[in-house]
Short mmCIF file of C-alpha atoms and ligand atoms in Angstrom, two decimals:
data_model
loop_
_atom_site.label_atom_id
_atom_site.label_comp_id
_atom_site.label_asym_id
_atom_site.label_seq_id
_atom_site.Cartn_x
_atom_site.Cartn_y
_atom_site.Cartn_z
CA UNK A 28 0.00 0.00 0.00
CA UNK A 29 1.28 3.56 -0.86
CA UNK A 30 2.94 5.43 2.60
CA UNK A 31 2.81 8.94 1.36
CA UNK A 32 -0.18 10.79 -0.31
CA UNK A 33 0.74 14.58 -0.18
CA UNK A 34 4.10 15.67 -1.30
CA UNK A 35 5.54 19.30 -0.02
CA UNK A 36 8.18 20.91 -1.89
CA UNK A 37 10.49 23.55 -1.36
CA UNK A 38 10.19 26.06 -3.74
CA UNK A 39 13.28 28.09 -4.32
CA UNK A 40 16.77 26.08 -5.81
CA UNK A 41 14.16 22.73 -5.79
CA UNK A 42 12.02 23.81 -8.01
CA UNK A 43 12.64 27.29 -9.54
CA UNK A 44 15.79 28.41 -10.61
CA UNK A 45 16.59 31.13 -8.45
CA UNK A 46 20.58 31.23 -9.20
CA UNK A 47 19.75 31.88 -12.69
CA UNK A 48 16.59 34.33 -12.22
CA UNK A 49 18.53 35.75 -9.73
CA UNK A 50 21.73 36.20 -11.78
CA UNK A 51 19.82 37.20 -15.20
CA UNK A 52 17.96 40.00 -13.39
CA UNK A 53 20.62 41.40 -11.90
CA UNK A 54 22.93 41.39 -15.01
CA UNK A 55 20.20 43.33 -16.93
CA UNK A 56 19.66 45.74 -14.44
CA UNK A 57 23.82 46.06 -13.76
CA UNK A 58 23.57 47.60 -17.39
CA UNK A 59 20.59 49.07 -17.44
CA UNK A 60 20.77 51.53 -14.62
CA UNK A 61 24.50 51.99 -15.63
CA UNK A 62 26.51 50.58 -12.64
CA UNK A 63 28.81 49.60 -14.96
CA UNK A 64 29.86 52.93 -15.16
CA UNK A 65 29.60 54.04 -11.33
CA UNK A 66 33.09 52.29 -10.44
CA UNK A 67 35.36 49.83 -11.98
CA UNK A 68 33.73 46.77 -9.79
CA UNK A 69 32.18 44.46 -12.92
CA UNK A 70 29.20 42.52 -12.96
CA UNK A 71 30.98 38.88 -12.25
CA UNK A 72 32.50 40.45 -9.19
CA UNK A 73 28.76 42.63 -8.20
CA UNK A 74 27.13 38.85 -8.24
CA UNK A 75 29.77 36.92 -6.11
CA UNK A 76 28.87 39.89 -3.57
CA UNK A 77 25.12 39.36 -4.25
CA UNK A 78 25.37 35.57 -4.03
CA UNK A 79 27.38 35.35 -0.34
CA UNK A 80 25.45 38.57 1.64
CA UNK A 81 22.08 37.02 0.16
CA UNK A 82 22.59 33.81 1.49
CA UNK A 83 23.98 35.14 5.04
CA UNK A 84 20.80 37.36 5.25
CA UNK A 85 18.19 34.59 4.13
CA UNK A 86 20.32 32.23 6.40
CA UNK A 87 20.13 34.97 9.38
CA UNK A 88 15.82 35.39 8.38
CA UNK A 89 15.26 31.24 8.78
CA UNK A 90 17.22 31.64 12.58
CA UNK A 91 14.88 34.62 13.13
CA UNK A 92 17.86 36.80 13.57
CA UNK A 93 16.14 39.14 11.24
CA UNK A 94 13.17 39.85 9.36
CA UNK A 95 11.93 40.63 5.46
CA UNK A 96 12.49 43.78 5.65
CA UNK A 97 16.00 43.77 6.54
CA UNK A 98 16.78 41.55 3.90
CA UNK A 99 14.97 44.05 1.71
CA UNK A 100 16.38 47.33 2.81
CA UNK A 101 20.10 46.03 3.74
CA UNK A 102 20.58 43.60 0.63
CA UNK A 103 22.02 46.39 -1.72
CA UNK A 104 23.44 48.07 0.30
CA UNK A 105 26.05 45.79 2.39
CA UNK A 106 26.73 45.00 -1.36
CA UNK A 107 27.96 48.34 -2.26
CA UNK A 108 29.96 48.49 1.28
CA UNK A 109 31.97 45.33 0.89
CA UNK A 110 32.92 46.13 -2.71
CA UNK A 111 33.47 49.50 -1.93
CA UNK A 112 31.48 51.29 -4.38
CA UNK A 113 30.14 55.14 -3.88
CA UNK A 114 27.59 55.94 -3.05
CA UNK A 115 24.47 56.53 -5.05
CA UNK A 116 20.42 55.87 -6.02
CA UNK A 117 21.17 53.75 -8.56
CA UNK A 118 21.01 51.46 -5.48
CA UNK A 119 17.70 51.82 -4.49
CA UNK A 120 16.34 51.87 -7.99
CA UNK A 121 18.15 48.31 -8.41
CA UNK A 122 16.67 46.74 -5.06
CA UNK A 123 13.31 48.39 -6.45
CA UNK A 124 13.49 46.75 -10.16
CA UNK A 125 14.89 43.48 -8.60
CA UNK A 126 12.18 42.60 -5.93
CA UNK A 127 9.39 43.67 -9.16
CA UNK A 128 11.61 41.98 -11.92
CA UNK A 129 13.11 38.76 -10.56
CA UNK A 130 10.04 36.81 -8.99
CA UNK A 131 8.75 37.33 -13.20
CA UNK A 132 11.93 34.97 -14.57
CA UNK A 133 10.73 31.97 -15.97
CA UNK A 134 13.45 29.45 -15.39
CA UNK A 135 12.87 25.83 -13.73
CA UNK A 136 15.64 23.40 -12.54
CA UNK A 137 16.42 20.78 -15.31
CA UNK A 138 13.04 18.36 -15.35
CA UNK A 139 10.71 20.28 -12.52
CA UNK A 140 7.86 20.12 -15.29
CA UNK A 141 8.78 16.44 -16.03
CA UNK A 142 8.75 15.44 -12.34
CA UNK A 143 5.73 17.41 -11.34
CA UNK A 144 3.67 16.37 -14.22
CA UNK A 145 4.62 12.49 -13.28
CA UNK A 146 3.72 13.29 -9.53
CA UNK A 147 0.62 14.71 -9.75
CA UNK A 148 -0.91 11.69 -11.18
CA UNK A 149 -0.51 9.86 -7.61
CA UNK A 150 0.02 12.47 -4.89
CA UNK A 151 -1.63 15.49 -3.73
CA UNK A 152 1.35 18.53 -3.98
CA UNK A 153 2.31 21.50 -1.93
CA UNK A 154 4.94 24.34 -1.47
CA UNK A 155 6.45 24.92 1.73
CA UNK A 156 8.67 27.68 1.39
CA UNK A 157 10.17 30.52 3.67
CA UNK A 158 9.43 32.66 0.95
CA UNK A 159 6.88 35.28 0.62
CA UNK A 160 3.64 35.11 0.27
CA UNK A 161 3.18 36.99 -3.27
CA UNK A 162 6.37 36.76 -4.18
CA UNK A 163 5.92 33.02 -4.15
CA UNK A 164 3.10 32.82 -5.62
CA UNK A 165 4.59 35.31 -9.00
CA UNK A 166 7.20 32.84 -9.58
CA UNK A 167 5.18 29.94 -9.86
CA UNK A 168 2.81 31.53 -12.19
CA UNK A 169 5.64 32.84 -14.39
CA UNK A 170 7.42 29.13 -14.06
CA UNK A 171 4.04 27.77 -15.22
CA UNK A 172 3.82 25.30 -11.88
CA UNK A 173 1.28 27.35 -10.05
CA UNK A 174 -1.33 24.81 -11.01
CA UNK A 175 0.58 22.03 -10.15
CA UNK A 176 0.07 22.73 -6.39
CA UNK A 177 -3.21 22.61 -3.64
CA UNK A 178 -1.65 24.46 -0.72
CA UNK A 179 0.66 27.46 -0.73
CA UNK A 180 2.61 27.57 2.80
CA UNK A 181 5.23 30.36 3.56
CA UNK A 182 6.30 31.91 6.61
CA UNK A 183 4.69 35.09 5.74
CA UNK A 184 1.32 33.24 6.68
CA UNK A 185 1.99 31.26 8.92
CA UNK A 186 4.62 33.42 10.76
CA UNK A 187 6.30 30.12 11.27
CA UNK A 188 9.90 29.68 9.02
CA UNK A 189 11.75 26.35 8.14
CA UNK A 190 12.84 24.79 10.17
CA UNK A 191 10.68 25.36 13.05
CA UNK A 192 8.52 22.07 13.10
CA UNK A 193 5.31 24.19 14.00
CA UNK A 194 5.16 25.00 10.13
CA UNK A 195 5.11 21.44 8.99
CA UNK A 196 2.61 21.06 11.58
CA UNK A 197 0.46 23.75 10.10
CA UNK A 198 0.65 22.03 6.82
CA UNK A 199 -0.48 18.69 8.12
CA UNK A 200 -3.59 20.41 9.64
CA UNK A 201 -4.45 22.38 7.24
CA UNK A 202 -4.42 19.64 4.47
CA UNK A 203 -6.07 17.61 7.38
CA UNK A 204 -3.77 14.56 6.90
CA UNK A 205 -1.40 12.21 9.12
CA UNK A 206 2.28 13.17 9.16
CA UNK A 207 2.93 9.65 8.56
CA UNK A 208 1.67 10.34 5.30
CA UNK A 209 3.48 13.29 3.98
CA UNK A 210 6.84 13.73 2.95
CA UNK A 211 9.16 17.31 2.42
CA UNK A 212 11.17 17.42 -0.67
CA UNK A 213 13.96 20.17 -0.47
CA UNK A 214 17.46 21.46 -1.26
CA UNK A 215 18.35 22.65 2.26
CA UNK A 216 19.72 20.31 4.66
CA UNK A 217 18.96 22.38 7.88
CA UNK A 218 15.64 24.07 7.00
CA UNK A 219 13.99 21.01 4.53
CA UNK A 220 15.56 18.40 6.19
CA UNK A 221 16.23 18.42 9.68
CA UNK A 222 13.23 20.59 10.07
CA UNK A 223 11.22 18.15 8.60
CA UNK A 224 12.53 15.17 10.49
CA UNK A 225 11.85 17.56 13.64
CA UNK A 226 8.19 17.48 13.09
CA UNK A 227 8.42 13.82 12.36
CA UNK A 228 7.98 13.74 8.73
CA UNK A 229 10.28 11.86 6.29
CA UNK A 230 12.63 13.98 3.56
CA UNK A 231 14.10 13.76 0.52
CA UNK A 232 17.43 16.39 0.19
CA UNK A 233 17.95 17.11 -3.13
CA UNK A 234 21.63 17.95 -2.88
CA UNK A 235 22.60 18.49 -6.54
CA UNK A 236 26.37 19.85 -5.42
CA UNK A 237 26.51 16.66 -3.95
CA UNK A 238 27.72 18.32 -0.95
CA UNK A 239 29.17 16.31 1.90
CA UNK A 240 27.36 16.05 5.28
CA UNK A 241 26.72 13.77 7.92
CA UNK A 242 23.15 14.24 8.81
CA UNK A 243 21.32 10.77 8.23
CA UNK A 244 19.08 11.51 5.55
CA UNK A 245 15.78 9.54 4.68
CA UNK A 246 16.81 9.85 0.79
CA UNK A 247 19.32 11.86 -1.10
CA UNK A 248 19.27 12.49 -4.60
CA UNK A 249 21.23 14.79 -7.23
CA UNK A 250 18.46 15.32 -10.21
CA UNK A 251 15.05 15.57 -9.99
CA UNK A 252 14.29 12.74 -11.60
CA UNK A 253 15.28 10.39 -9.27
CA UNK A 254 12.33 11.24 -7.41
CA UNK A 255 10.46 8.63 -9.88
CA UNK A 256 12.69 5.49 -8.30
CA UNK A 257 11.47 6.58 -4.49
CA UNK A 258 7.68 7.76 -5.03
MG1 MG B 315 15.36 26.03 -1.22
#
């Protein structure tokens, strides 16, 4: 007899392609609003900076060290500190454009469409994501998945983040299931993972860096497709 019935994905680096939104945004609007030409710093060098103070902030936001709006707010600007760049609007106007003009980039990881397509015929699916709310919801419609999905969870809602076990708890109630019968699908090991497990619920970590850990995981895989072998 089948174990799981509903399915919860993460949503960001599972599912959409937020390296390469993220990066294809901000390389339009590093020519656009003509940063290029504010210091000699170049766009390669601009997205390295983007890439480690986005992940400390998001990484500070899931240990409620901070909240949304700090990520908002500070984002650009600890960029243009550590690479020492003046001072300027063109700042502003980029967090501005970025927040509107990201969350509208289209791109999947390789075989999302394939796997979700091949899931929905036996499972019920959901997106558990420390995300927000609209945001969320913008790049699933412009991904084409929105419709793949029943229930929409983020923190924003809930005011409960990954990995806190309360907000797999939420989901379980409010799809009115058994834990038993669920399972978290997601590419962070702390948040998707161990917050999972926390609440009692089983995991798969897609870990396509095949990073090494040595959490005992459930199920591990490094493409998508994999998920076929396991559900
Ligand atoms: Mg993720």
């Amino acid at each position: 007899m089948k174990k799981y019935q509903h399915l919860f994905f993460d949503l960001d680096h599972t599912l959409w392609d937020f390296e390469r939104n993220s990066q294809e945004t901000l390389e339009e609007l590093f020519y656009e609003l003509g940063m290029n030409e504010l210091s000699h710093v170049e766009f390669s060098t601009f997205m390295q900076s983007f890439r480690t103070i986005n992940h400390a902030l998001w990484d500070s936001y899931n240990h409620h060290q901070i909240d949304r709006k700090t990520i908002r707010t500070q984002r650009f600007e600890m960029i243009r500190e550590s690479l020492g760049m003046p001072n300027s609007t063109i700042f502003e106007q980029m967090n501005h454009a970025y927040l509107e003009r990201c969350p509208q980039k289209p791109h999947l990881i390789p075989h999302s469409l394939e796997i979700l397509t091949y899931l929905k015929e036996k499972y019920e699916l959901h997106i558990i994501s420390n995300g927000f709310e609209e945001i969320q919801k913008q790049k699933m419609k412009s991904s084409g998945i929105l419709t793949f999905f029943s229930e929409i969870i983020t923190s924003e809602t809930t005011q409960y983040r990954k990995p806190s076990k309360e907000i797999f708890e939420f989901a379980v109630d409010k799809i009115k299931t058994d834990k038993q019968k669920t399972i978290m699908i997601g590419d962070n090991l702390t948040t998707d993972v161990i917050g999972a497990n926390n609440a009692g619920i089983d995991a798969i970590f897609y870990n396509p860096e095949k990073v090494k850990h040595d959490q005992k995981v459930y199920c591990e895989i490094a493409y998508l497709l994999e998920i076929r072998d396991i559900l």
